[in-house]
Structures are given as structure tokens and as C-alpha cells.
Amino acid sequence: MMNVETAAEHERVLADLLAGRYPDERGRYGPFGGRYVPETLIPAHERLERGARRWLADPDFQAELNRELSDWVGRPTALSPAPHLSKRWGALVWLKREDLAHTGAHKINNAIGQALLARRLGAKRIVAETGAGQHGVASAAACARVGLPCTVYMGAVDMERQAPNVGRMRLLGATVVPVTSGDRTLRAAIDEALRDWVSDPTATYYLLGSAVGGHPYPYIVRELQAVIGREARAQLLERSGALPDALVACVGGGSNAIGLFHAFLGDRSVDIIGVEAGGRGSGLGENAATLVNGRPGVLHGSYSMLLQDRHGQIQETHSISAGLDYPGVGPEHSLLNSIGRVRYESASDDEALAAVRECCECEGILPAIESAHALAGARRWAALHPGVRILIGLSGRGDKDMLTLTQTLLSQVQAGRP
Ligand SMILES: *Cc1c(COP(=O)(O)O)cnc(C)c1O
């Protein structure tokens, strides 16, 4: 049992959070967050912080952003009741359909918002990094839309694995630069994008893809993704007249989850669950469940929970879903975890694949494997709480995962295995 003092302290932190006191003036979420970046990038972060505070609160900027979200991204995205999953799980299930957003996932909300911000800040070009290519595609599309040239750094290994997304980025006018240093995947791509930004930090805007990085990035990304939860809360209240009992989203860097959760943090009756990638097991290197298995440390500009060995070396991670395969997590999630406002759990590769199949067969929706982790977590929650009213963030569509699904699920389906 938690002692009374700890409970009171958690209450105090939550009250501060709800009052908008995080990030604080040092870019902190309690002990987490901050700005651990090279000296040469401090002025660029400070400029960005001032710009973000100004423009995100500017009515003219908000009007422009909202216009693009509705005319081009396709917002508001639907809130779908899931009658067949509801019946099977003995729950009342709703899906917030970010899979219906332009380019197929929530990432576009952030990409178009930051591209518009970059233009207001007078940037002449945009750099981004991408792992699986989803953020690269969203960035390339957003840059084409606002008329800024876009360079995307991508690990050479990832370019091979994700060839269709490389083609999409190039068709959308982006320059894709293969990264052959380091691990030749996402981490090396981030290093290269930062190097590019350092070389010309005034004319270049670095478009970061999740709620991670040095301050103000976690704040900017949260503000741009919070539209998911604002819409979902209003849609659910209008449709059913009540809040959900539980809210579930998958957590990689944490952008779709913080976007869904934010509008509900003050609703004490709502249980909030974040689902990380449990991979093949709980051993080192077998998963990407950062909040479940990690310890605090510094990665890519912020102090947050991290998968590391006892010497502080970043651990290799594994997940069947590229979008969750990251050893860090956004600092606001670390705070929400530390005060117990959000529960973080994990779902394994196999549980996620089973959830992809169930969602396809029951609801006629092919979810991204990332999103299927949320479905698997929600299913487990429903089994423990009969009759629960549960809102699930469906962060993206699964078309991009066909290669993986062909090698795994499709053979089971074709062999007629249940
Ligand atoms: C990238 C991605 C994620 C993980 O990123 P977050 O920042 O944790 O949201 C989840 N779902 C989909 C569909 C993605 O493309």
C-alpha cells in the first residue's frame, strides 16, 4: 500500500500537471525532461521554445492549423463503436480512428503542425529522421503541403526493410539520405539529422516525430497531438453521454498516447493504460517496454526512463512493430508513471498479432501492429473488468505492415488455423 504522504505528493503533482505547470520553465516534468543537447544547439532550442510558446497560442496560427487539419488531414477522425469486439470481450468498446487520418496514422497531426510552425519561424528547409518511414512520409507530405524542402535521414538497414516508404517519401518530393554509420537504423539516423541541424540551426528546422527529445519538443508534440483526446472526449460524450471507464493507447516514444490521454487526465474516474512492446519476453534486448523494465537516464536530449544496462549503455530493443521499437520514452509519460496516474503494461509480439487478426475479422479494420498492442492491452483489461466502457486509440492502419503480416499471420489464416 502507498503511504499517505506519497499519495498526497502524487496528488500535488497531478494538480500541478492539470494546472498546466509542466513543462516548467526549465522544460521539466517533475524530475524528467530538460534539455541535454550539444552546446551548439542550445540557442536553436531556445529560439524554438520562444517560437512555440508564441505561435501555438496565436489565434491566427491556430486557425491555419485547424483549417489544414480538417481540409487536408481529414479531421475530426471517426469514433467507431466496435460491436463485435464488445460482444466477444464482454465490454463496451470504442475506437478512435487515427488510421483514417491522411498518410494512415496520427503522425500527420504533428508533422503538419511543426511544418506550419517552421514556416512561421522563417525556416528555409526541414530535416527529419525516420525509422520505419512513417514519420518520414508524414514529414515529406507536410513539407510538400507548406512548400518547404525536406531532407529525411534514414538508416541504410531500415531503407532496405521499408523500401515502399522510401519510394513514397521520394514521390512526395523529399530527399532521403541513407545513414551508414553506427547501427544504421533509427538511432544513427537521429544522430545524422542532429548533425545536419547543427551545421545551420537558423535556416534549418528539425521536425521531431514523437513526444521525446530536448525541451520544447515533448511539449510541442503533445500540444499538436492533444487534438486526438479532445475530439474523442467530445465525440464520446455526445454519442453516449458519459466518459469511458478506461482509456488505452500504445506507447513507443509516446506521442499518440499522450495525445489521447491529455484531455482525460483530470477525469479521476477514468483508468488510463499505456501499452508498450513486450516483444519476445522480459529479458534484456527482447522487448521495448521502457516504462515497465527501464531505469532513468539521458537519451536524445531528455532525462526519462530508458532501457539500459547497469553501466548506462543503451540496450538493443526488439519489437515486431517498428514504431514501438525504441529504448526511450517521452518525459511526460515517465512523470505520469511515477505518480501512478497512468498504468503502463506491455503486450507481446504474439498478443499483438492475435489482436490484429481479431480486429480484422471482427470489425473489418486492419490496424497497425503498433495499434494492435493497445487492442491486446484493452482485451486483457476488459477480461479483468467485466462490462467496462473502454476507449482505444487506434493509432494507425496496418497496410504498411503487410510484409511482416505475410510472414506471420497470413500463413496461419491460409492454413485455416484458429
Ligand atoms: C510511430 C507509430 C507509433 C508509435 O509512436 P508514438 O510516438 O508512441 O505514438 C504508434 N502507432 C503507429 C501507427 C505509428 O506509426
CSV table of C-alpha atoms and ligand atoms in Angstrom, one decimal:
chain,number,residue,atom,x,y,z
A,1,MET,CA,0.0,0.0,0.0
A,2,MET,CA,1.1,3.5,-0.8
A,3,ASN,CA,1.6,5.6,2.4
A,4,VAL,CA,-0.4,8.8,2.9
A,5,GLU,CA,2.5,11.1,2.3
A,6,THR,CA,3.3,9.6,-1.0
A,7,ALA,CA,-0.4,9.7,-2.0
A,8,ALA,CA,-0.6,13.4,-1.1
A,9,GLU,CA,2.6,14.1,-3.1
A,10,HIS,CA,1.2,12.3,-6.1
A,11,GLU,CA,-2.0,14.4,-5.8
A,12,ARG,CA,0.1,17.6,-5.7
A,13,VAL,CA,2.0,16.7,-8.8
A,14,LEU,CA,-1.2,15.8,-10.7
A,15,ALA,CA,-2.8,19.1,-9.6
A,16,ASP,CA,0.3,20.9,-11.0
A,17,LEU,CA,0.0,19.0,-14.2
A,18,LEU,CA,-3.7,19.8,-14.6
A,19,ALA,CA,-2.9,23.4,-13.9
A,20,GLY,CA,-0.5,23.4,-16.9
A,21,ARG,CA,2.6,23.8,-14.8
A,22,TYR,CA,4.5,21.1,-16.8
A,23,PRO,CA,6.8,21.5,-18.5
A,24,ASP,CA,8.1,24.1,-16.0
A,25,GLU,CA,10.4,27.0,-17.1
A,26,ARG,CA,13.4,24.5,-17.3
A,27,GLY,CA,11.5,22.2,-19.5
A,28,ARG,CA,11.0,19.7,-16.7
A,29,TYR,CA,8.1,17.3,-15.9
A,30,GLY,CA,9.0,16.9,-12.2
A,31,PRO,CA,12.4,15.2,-12.3
A,32,PHE,CA,12.1,14.2,-16.0
A,33,GLY,CA,12.6,16.1,-19.3
A,34,GLY,CA,15.1,19.0,-19.6
A,35,ARG,CA,17.4,19.8,-22.4
A,36,TYR,CA,20.5,17.6,-22.6
A,37,VAL,CA,21.8,18.7,-26.1
A,38,PRO,CA,25.1,19.8,-27.5
A,39,GLU,CA,26.1,23.4,-26.7
A,40,THR,CA,25.8,24.4,-30.3
A,41,LEU,CA,22.1,23.5,-30.3
A,42,ILE,CA,21.1,25.4,-27.2
A,43,PRO,CA,20.3,28.7,-29.0
A,44,ALA,CA,18.2,26.8,-31.6
A,45,HIS,CA,16.2,25.1,-28.8
A,46,GLU,CA,15.7,28.4,-27.1
A,47,ARG,CA,14.5,30.1,-30.3
A,48,LEU,CA,12.2,27.2,-30.9
A,49,GLU,CA,10.8,27.4,-27.4
A,50,ARG,CA,10.0,31.1,-27.7
A,51,GLY,CA,8.5,30.5,-31.2
A,52,ALA,CA,6.4,27.6,-30.0
A,53,ARG,CA,5.1,29.5,-27.0
A,54,ARG,CA,4.2,32.4,-29.2
A,55,TRP,CA,2.7,30.7,-32.2
A,56,LEU,CA,0.9,27.8,-30.5
A,57,ALA,CA,-1.1,30.4,-28.6
A,58,ASP,CA,-1.7,32.6,-31.6
A,59,PRO,CA,-5.3,32.6,-32.9
A,60,ASP,CA,-4.2,33.2,-36.5
A,61,PHE,CA,-1.8,30.2,-36.3
A,62,GLN,CA,-4.5,28.0,-34.6
A,63,ALA,CA,-7.0,28.9,-37.4
A,64,GLU,CA,-4.5,28.0,-40.1
A,65,LEU,CA,-3.6,24.7,-38.3
A,66,ASN,CA,-7.3,23.8,-37.8
A,67,ARG,CA,-8.0,24.5,-41.4
A,68,GLU,CA,-5.3,22.1,-42.5
A,69,LEU,CA,-6.4,19.5,-40.0
A,70,SER,CA,-9.9,19.5,-41.4
A,71,ASP,CA,-9.3,20.2,-45.2
A,72,TRP,CA,-6.1,18.1,-45.7
A,73,VAL,CA,-5.6,15.7,-42.8
A,74,GLY,CA,-9.3,14.7,-42.7
A,75,ARG,CA,-10.1,15.6,-39.1
A,76,PRO,CA,-12.1,15.0,-37.0
A,77,THR,CA,-11.3,11.3,-37.4
A,78,ALA,CA,-14.2,9.0,-36.6
A,79,LEU,CA,-15.0,7.4,-33.3
A,80,SER,CA,-16.3,3.9,-34.1
A,81,PRO,CA,-18.2,1.7,-31.8
A,82,ALA,CA,-16.8,-1.8,-32.1
A,83,PRO,CA,-19.9,-4.0,-31.5
A,84,HIS,CA,-18.3,-7.4,-32.3
A,85,LEU,CA,-15.2,-6.8,-30.1
A,86,SER,CA,-17.6,-5.6,-27.4
A,87,LYS,CA,-19.6,-8.8,-27.5
A,88,ARG,CA,-16.5,-11.0,-27.5
A,89,TRP,CA,-14.8,-9.2,-24.7
A,90,GLY,CA,-18.0,-8.5,-22.6
A,91,ALA,CA,-17.2,-4.8,-22.7
A,92,LEU,CA,-18.3,-1.7,-24.5
A,93,VAL,CA,-15.6,-0.8,-26.9
A,94,TRP,CA,-14.9,2.4,-28.9
A,95,LEU,CA,-12.1,3.0,-31.3
A,96,LYS,CA,-10.6,6.4,-32.0
A,97,ARG,CA,-9.7,6.1,-35.7
A,98,GLU,CA,-6.3,7.8,-36.3
A,99,ASP,CA,-5.9,5.1,-39.0
A,100,LEU,CA,-8.3,7.3,-41.1
A,101,ALA,CA,-6.0,10.3,-40.9
A,102,HIS,CA,-4.1,11.3,-44.0
A,103,THR,CA,-1.0,9.1,-44.6
A,104,GLY,CA,-2.6,6.5,-42.3
A,105,ALA,CA,-1.6,7.4,-38.8
A,106,HIS,CA,-1.6,10.1,-36.1
A,107,LYS,CA,1.9,11.2,-37.1
A,108,ILE,CA,0.5,13.6,-39.6
A,109,ASN,CA,-1.1,15.8,-36.8
A,110,ASN,CA,2.4,16.6,-35.5
A,111,ALA,CA,4.1,16.8,-38.9
A,112,ILE,CA,1.7,19.4,-40.4
A,113,GLY,CA,1.7,21.4,-37.1
A,114,GLN,CA,5.5,21.6,-37.0
A,115,ALA,CA,5.8,22.3,-40.7
A,116,LEU,CA,3.5,25.3,-40.3
A,117,LEU,CA,5.4,26.3,-37.2
A,118,ALA,CA,8.7,26.1,-39.2
A,119,ARG,CA,7.3,28.4,-41.9
A,120,ARG,CA,6.2,31.0,-39.2
A,121,LEU,CA,9.7,30.8,-37.8
A,122,GLY,CA,11.2,31.6,-41.2
A,123,ALA,CA,12.9,28.3,-41.8
A,124,LYS,CA,14.2,27.6,-45.3
A,125,ARG,CA,14.4,23.8,-45.1
A,126,ILE,CA,13.3,20.9,-42.9
A,127,VAL,CA,15.3,17.9,-41.7
A,128,ALA,CA,13.7,14.8,-40.1
A,129,GLU,CA,14.8,11.3,-39.2
A,130,THR,CA,12.7,8.2,-39.6
A,131,GLY,CA,12.9,4.6,-38.5
A,132,ALA,CA,10.2,2.6,-40.2
A,133,GLY,CA,9.5,5.5,-42.5
A,134,GLN,CA,6.1,6.6,-41.2
A,135,HIS,CA,7.3,9.8,-39.7
A,136,GLY,CA,9.4,10.4,-42.9
A,137,VAL,CA,6.3,10.0,-45.1
A,138,ALA,CA,4.2,12.3,-42.9
A,139,SER,CA,7.0,14.9,-42.9
A,140,ALA,CA,7.5,14.7,-46.6
A,141,ALA,CA,3.8,15.1,-47.2
A,142,ALA,CA,3.5,18.1,-44.7
A,143,CYS,CA,6.6,19.8,-46.3
A,144,ALA,CA,5.1,19.5,-49.8
A,145,ARG,CA,1.9,21.0,-48.4
A,146,VAL,CA,3.6,24.0,-46.9
A,147,GLY,CA,6.2,24.4,-49.6
A,148,LEU,CA,9.4,23.7,-47.7
A,149,PRO,CA,12.2,21.4,-49.0
A,150,CYS,CA,12.6,18.3,-46.8
A,151,THR,CA,15.6,16.0,-46.1
A,152,VAL,CA,14.9,12.8,-44.3
A,153,TYR,CA,17.7,10.8,-42.7
A,154,MET,CA,17.1,7.0,-42.6
A,155,GLY,CA,19.3,4.1,-41.6
A,156,ALA,CA,20.6,2.1,-44.5
A,157,VAL,CA,19.2,-1.1,-42.9
A,158,ASP,CA,15.8,0.5,-42.5
A,159,MET,CA,15.8,1.7,-46.1
A,160,GLU,CA,16.1,-1.8,-47.3
A,161,ARG,CA,13.4,-3.1,-44.8
A,162,GLN,CA,11.0,-0.3,-45.6
A,163,ALA,CA,11.6,0.2,-49.4
A,164,PRO,CA,7.9,1.2,-50.2
A,165,ASN,CA,8.1,4.1,-47.7
A,166,VAL,CA,11.4,5.3,-49.2
A,167,GLY,CA,9.6,5.5,-52.6
A,168,ARG,CA,6.6,7.3,-51.0
A,169,MET,CA,8.9,9.9,-49.5
A,170,ARG,CA,10.7,10.5,-52.8
A,171,LEU,CA,7.4,10.8,-54.7
A,172,LEU,CA,6.4,13.4,-52.1
A,173,GLY,CA,9.5,15.4,-53.1
A,174,ALA,CA,11.7,14.6,-50.1
A,175,THR,CA,15.5,13.9,-50.3
A,176,VAL,CA,16.1,10.6,-48.5
A,177,VAL,CA,19.7,10.3,-47.2
A,178,PRO,CA,20.9,6.8,-46.3
A,179,VAL,CA,22.8,6.6,-43.0
A,180,THR,CA,25.6,4.1,-43.0
A,181,SER,CA,27.2,4.9,-39.6
A,182,GLY,CA,26.5,3.4,-36.2
A,183,ASP,CA,23.7,0.8,-36.0
A,184,ARG,CA,22.5,2.0,-39.5
A,185,THR,CA,18.9,2.3,-38.0
A,186,LEU,CA,16.9,4.9,-36.2
A,187,ARG,CA,19.5,5.9,-33.5
A,188,ALA,CA,22.1,6.6,-36.1
A,189,ALA,CA,19.6,8.5,-38.3
A,190,ILE,CA,18.8,10.8,-35.3
A,191,ASP,CA,22.5,11.5,-34.8
A,192,GLU,CA,22.8,12.4,-38.5
A,193,ALA,CA,19.7,14.7,-38.5
A,194,LEU,CA,21.1,16.5,-35.4
A,195,ARG,CA,24.5,16.9,-37.2
A,196,ASP,CA,22.7,18.5,-40.2
A,197,TRP,CA,20.8,20.8,-37.9
A,198,VAL,CA,23.9,21.9,-36.0
A,199,SER,CA,25.5,22.9,-39.3
A,200,ASP,CA,22.8,25.6,-40.0
A,201,PRO,CA,20.5,25.9,-37.0
A,202,THR,CA,18.8,29.2,-38.1
A,203,ALA,CA,17.7,28.3,-41.6
A,204,THR,CA,17.0,24.6,-40.8
A,205,TYR,CA,14.1,23.3,-38.8
A,206,TYR,CA,14.4,19.9,-37.2
A,207,LEU,CA,11.0,18.1,-37.3
A,208,LEU,CA,11.0,15.5,-34.5
A,209,GLY,CA,8.5,12.7,-34.7
A,210,SER,CA,7.5,11.7,-31.2
A,211,ALA,CA,7.0,13.2,-27.7
A,212,VAL,CA,10.7,12.8,-26.9
A,213,GLY,CA,13.9,15.0,-27.3
A,214,GLY,CA,15.1,18.1,-25.5
A,215,HIS,CA,12.7,20.8,-24.4
A,216,PRO,CA,10.5,22.1,-26.1
A,217,TYR,CA,9.9,19.1,-28.4
A,218,PRO,CA,7.9,16.9,-25.9
A,219,TYR,CA,5.7,20.0,-25.3
A,220,ILE,CA,5.2,20.8,-28.9
A,221,VAL,CA,4.4,17.3,-29.9
A,222,ARG,CA,1.9,16.9,-27.0
A,223,GLU,CA,0.2,20.1,-27.9
A,224,LEU,CA,-0.1,19.0,-31.6
A,225,GLN,CA,-1.4,15.5,-30.8
A,226,ALA,CA,-3.8,16.6,-28.0
A,227,VAL,CA,-6.4,17.0,-30.7
A,228,ILE,CA,-6.9,13.2,-30.6
A,229,GLY,CA,-8.1,13.2,-27.0
A,230,ARG,CA,-10.1,16.5,-27.3
A,231,GLU,CA,-12.0,15.1,-30.2
A,232,ALA,CA,-12.5,11.7,-28.7
A,233,ARG,CA,-13.8,13.0,-25.4
A,234,ALA,CA,-16.3,15.3,-27.1
A,235,GLN,CA,-17.4,12.6,-29.5
A,236,LEU,CA,-17.9,10.0,-26.8
A,237,LEU,CA,-19.8,12.5,-24.5
A,238,GLU,CA,-22.1,13.4,-27.4
A,239,ARG,CA,-22.6,9.8,-28.6
A,240,SER,CA,-23.1,8.1,-25.2
A,241,GLY,CA,-23.5,10.9,-22.7
A,242,ALA,CA,-20.7,9.5,-20.5
A,243,LEU,CA,-17.0,9.3,-20.1
A,244,PRO,CA,-15.2,5.9,-20.6
A,245,ASP,CA,-14.2,3.8,-17.6
A,246,ALA,CA,-10.8,3.1,-19.3
A,247,LEU,CA,-8.6,4.6,-22.0
A,248,VAL,CA,-5.9,2.6,-23.7
A,249,ALA,CA,-3.2,3.5,-26.2
A,250,CYS,CA,0.1,2.0,-27.4
A,251,VAL,CA,3.4,3.7,-26.3
A,252,GLY,CA,6.6,3.9,-28.4
A,253,GLY,CA,8.0,7.4,-27.9
A,254,GLY,CA,4.5,8.2,-26.6
A,255,SER,CA,3.0,10.8,-28.9
A,256,ASN,CA,-0.3,9.1,-29.8
A,257,ALA,CA,-0.7,8.1,-26.2
A,258,ILE,CA,-0.1,11.5,-24.7
A,259,GLY,CA,-2.3,13.0,-27.4
A,260,LEU,CA,-5.2,10.7,-26.4
A,261,PHE,CA,-4.6,10.8,-22.7
A,262,HIS,CA,-4.2,14.5,-22.1
A,263,ALA,CA,-7.8,15.6,-22.2
A,264,PHE,CA,-8.7,12.9,-19.7
A,265,LEU,CA,-6.0,13.3,-17.1
A,266,GLY,CA,-8.4,15.3,-14.8
A,267,ASP,CA,-11.2,12.7,-15.1
A,268,ARG,CA,-10.4,10.8,-11.9
A,269,SER,CA,-13.0,8.0,-12.8
A,270,VAL,CA,-11.1,7.1,-16.0
A,271,ASP,CA,-8.4,4.5,-15.7
A,272,ILE,CA,-5.6,5.2,-18.2
A,273,ILE,CA,-3.4,2.4,-19.6
A,274,GLY,CA,-0.4,2.7,-21.8
A,275,VAL,CA,0.8,-0.4,-23.6
A,276,GLU,CA,4.4,-0.9,-24.5
A,277,ALA,CA,6.0,-3.5,-26.7
A,278,GLY,CA,6.6,-6.7,-24.8
A,279,GLY,CA,8.4,-8.3,-27.8
A,280,ARG,CA,9.5,-11.9,-27.2
A,281,GLY,CA,10.0,-11.8,-23.5
A,282,SER,CA,11.1,-9.8,-20.5
A,283,GLY,CA,14.9,-10.4,-20.9
A,284,LEU,CA,17.4,-7.7,-21.9
A,285,GLY,CA,17.1,-6.9,-25.6
A,286,GLU,CA,13.9,-8.9,-26.1
A,287,ASN,CA,11.4,-6.1,-25.8
A,288,ALA,CA,11.0,-2.3,-25.9
A,289,ALA,CA,8.9,-1.9,-22.7
A,290,THR,CA,10.8,1.1,-21.4
A,291,LEU,CA,8.5,2.1,-18.5
A,292,VAL,CA,7.9,-1.5,-17.4
A,293,ASN,CA,11.6,-2.5,-17.5
A,294,GLY,CA,13.7,0.6,-17.6
A,295,ARG,CA,15.5,3.0,-15.3
A,296,PRO,CA,16.0,6.8,-15.6
A,297,GLY,CA,18.8,8.2,-17.8
A,298,VAL,CA,19.5,10.6,-20.6
A,299,LEU,CA,18.8,9.8,-24.3
A,300,HIS,CA,18.3,12.2,-27.2
A,301,GLY,CA,18.1,15.3,-25.2
A,302,SER,CA,16.0,14.4,-22.2
A,303,TYR,CA,16.1,12.7,-18.8
A,304,SER,CA,13.5,9.9,-18.9
A,305,MET,CA,13.0,6.2,-18.4
A,306,LEU,CA,15.4,4.2,-20.6
A,307,LEU,CA,16.3,0.6,-21.4
A,308,GLN,CA,20.0,0.5,-20.4
A,309,ASP,CA,22.4,-2.0,-18.8
A,310,ARG,CA,24.0,-1.4,-15.4
A,311,HIS,CA,26.7,0.7,-16.9
A,312,GLY,CA,24.2,3.0,-18.6
A,313,GLN,CA,24.7,1.6,-22.1
A,314,ILE,CA,21.5,1.8,-24.1
A,315,GLN,CA,20.1,-1.6,-24.7
A,316,GLU,CA,19.2,-3.1,-28.0
A,317,THR,CA,15.5,-3.5,-28.3
A,318,HIS,CA,13.1,-5.8,-30.1
A,319,SER,CA,9.5,-5.4,-31.2
A,320,ILE,CA,7.6,-6.8,-34.1
A,321,SER,CA,6.3,-3.3,-34.6
A,322,ALA,CA,9.0,-0.8,-35.9
A,323,GLY,CA,7.1,2.1,-34.4
A,324,LEU,CA,7.4,0.9,-30.9
A,325,ASP,CA,11.0,-0.4,-31.2
A,326,TYR,CA,12.7,2.4,-29.3
A,327,PRO,CA,14.7,2.3,-26.0
A,328,GLY,CA,13.4,5.6,-24.6
A,329,VAL,CA,10.0,7.2,-23.9
A,330,GLY,CA,8.8,10.8,-23.6
A,331,PRO,CA,9.4,12.5,-20.2
A,332,GLU,CA,5.7,13.3,-19.5
A,333,HIS,CA,5.0,9.5,-19.5
A,334,SER,CA,7.8,9.0,-17.0
A,335,LEU,CA,6.1,11.5,-14.8
A,336,LEU,CA,2.6,10.0,-15.2
A,337,ASN,CA,4.1,6.6,-14.5
A,338,SER,CA,5.9,7.8,-11.3
A,339,ILE,CA,2.7,9.3,-9.8
A,340,GLY,CA,0.6,6.3,-10.9
A,341,ARG,CA,-1.9,8.4,-12.9
A,342,VAL,CA,-1.3,6.1,-15.9
A,343,ARG,CA,-0.6,2.4,-15.7
A,344,TYR,CA,2.0,1.1,-18.1
A,345,GLU,CA,1.9,-2.5,-19.2
A,346,SER,CA,3.2,-4.5,-22.1
A,347,ALA,CA,1.8,-6.8,-24.8
A,348,SER,CA,4.0,-9.4,-26.6
A,349,ASP,CA,4.6,-9.7,-30.3
A,350,ASP,CA,2.2,-12.7,-30.4
A,351,GLU,CA,-0.5,-11.0,-28.4
A,352,ALA,CA,-0.3,-8.0,-30.9
A,353,LEU,CA,-0.5,-10.3,-33.9
A,354,ALA,CA,-3.6,-12.1,-32.4
A,355,ALA,CA,-5.2,-8.7,-31.9
A,356,VAL,CA,-4.5,-7.7,-35.5
A,357,ARG,CA,-6.3,-10.8,-36.6
A,358,GLU,CA,-9.2,-10.3,-34.2
A,359,CYS,CA,-9.7,-6.7,-35.2
A,360,CYS,CA,-9.7,-7.6,-38.9
A,361,GLU,CA,-12.1,-10.4,-38.6
A,362,CYS,CA,-14.5,-8.8,-36.1
A,363,GLU,CA,-14.6,-5.2,-37.1
A,364,GLY,CA,-13.3,-5.1,-40.7
A,365,ILE,CA,-10.4,-2.9,-39.7
A,366,LEU,CA,-6.7,-3.8,-40.4
A,367,PRO,CA,-4.8,-2.0,-37.6
A,368,ALA,CA,-1.1,-1.1,-37.5
A,369,ILE,CA,0.8,-3.7,-35.4
A,370,GLU,CA,1.7,-0.8,-33.1
A,371,SER,CA,-2.0,-0.1,-32.5
A,372,ALA,CA,-2.7,-3.8,-32.0
A,373,HIS,CA,-0.7,-3.6,-28.8
A,374,ALA,CA,-3.3,-1.2,-27.5
A,375,LEU,CA,-6.0,-3.7,-28.5
A,376,ALA,CA,-4.3,-6.5,-26.7
A,377,GLY,CA,-3.9,-4.5,-23.6
A,378,ALA,CA,-7.5,-3.4,-23.7
A,379,ARG,CA,-8.7,-7.0,-24.2
A,380,ARG,CA,-6.8,-8.0,-21.0
A,381,TRP,CA,-8.2,-5.1,-19.1
A,382,ALA,CA,-11.8,-6.0,-20.2
A,383,ALA,CA,-11.2,-9.6,-19.0
A,384,LEU,CA,-10.5,-8.2,-15.5
A,385,HIS,CA,-13.3,-5.7,-15.5
A,386,PRO,CA,-16.5,-7.1,-17.0
A,387,GLY,CA,-18.8,-4.6,-18.6
A,388,VAL,CA,-16.1,-1.9,-18.8
A,389,ARG,CA,-16.6,1.0,-21.2
A,390,ILE,CA,-13.3,1.2,-22.9
A,391,LEU,CA,-11.9,3.8,-25.4
A,392,ILE,CA,-8.9,2.6,-27.5
A,393,GLY,CA,-6.6,4.8,-29.5
A,394,LEU,CA,-6.2,3.1,-32.9
A,395,SER,CA,-3.1,5.0,-33.9
A,396,GLY,CA,-2.7,3.8,-37.5
A,397,ARG,CA,-3.6,1.4,-40.2
A,398,GLY,CA,-1.8,-1.8,-41.0
A,399,ASP,CA,-1.3,-1.6,-44.7
A,400,LYS,CA,2.3,-0.7,-44.1
A,401,ASP,CA,2.8,-3.9,-42.1
A,402,MET,CA,1.9,-6.3,-44.9
A,403,LEU,CA,5.4,-7.7,-45.3
A,404,THR,CA,5.5,-8.7,-41.6
A,405,LEU,CA,1.9,-9.9,-41.6
A,406,THR,CA,2.5,-12.0,-44.7
A,407,GLN,CA,5.5,-13.7,-43.0
A,408,THR,CA,3.4,-14.4,-39.8
A,409,LEU,CA,-0.4,-14.1,-39.6
A,410,LEU,CA,-1.3,-14.7,-43.2
A,411,SER,CA,0.2,-18.2,-43.3
A,412,GLN,CA,-1.9,-19.1,-40.2
A,413,VAL,CA,-5.0,-17.7,-41.7
A,414,GLN,CA,-4.4,-19.5,-45.0
A,415,ALA,CA,-3.7,-22.8,-43.2
A,416,GLY,CA,-7.2,-22.3,-41.5
A,417,ARG,CA,-5.6,-22.2,-38.1
A,418,PRO,CA,-7.8,-20.5,-35.4
B,1,LIG,C1,5.0,5.7,-35.0
B,1,LIG,C2,3.8,5.0,-34.6
B,1,LIG,C3,3.5,4.7,-33.2
B,1,LIG,C4,4.5,5.0,-32.1
B,1,LIG,O1,4.8,6.3,-31.9
B,1,LIG,P1,4.2,7.1,-30.6
B,1,LIG,O2,5.0,8.4,-30.7
B,1,LIG,O3,4.5,6.3,-29.4
B,1,LIG,O4,2.8,7.3,-30.9
B,1,LIG,C5,2.3,4.1,-32.9
B,1,LIG,N1,1.4,3.7,-33.9
B,1,LIG,C6,1.7,4.0,-35.2
B,1,LIG,C7,0.6,3.6,-36.2
B,1,LIG,C8,2.8,4.6,-35.6
B,1,LIG,O5,3.1,4.9,-36.9
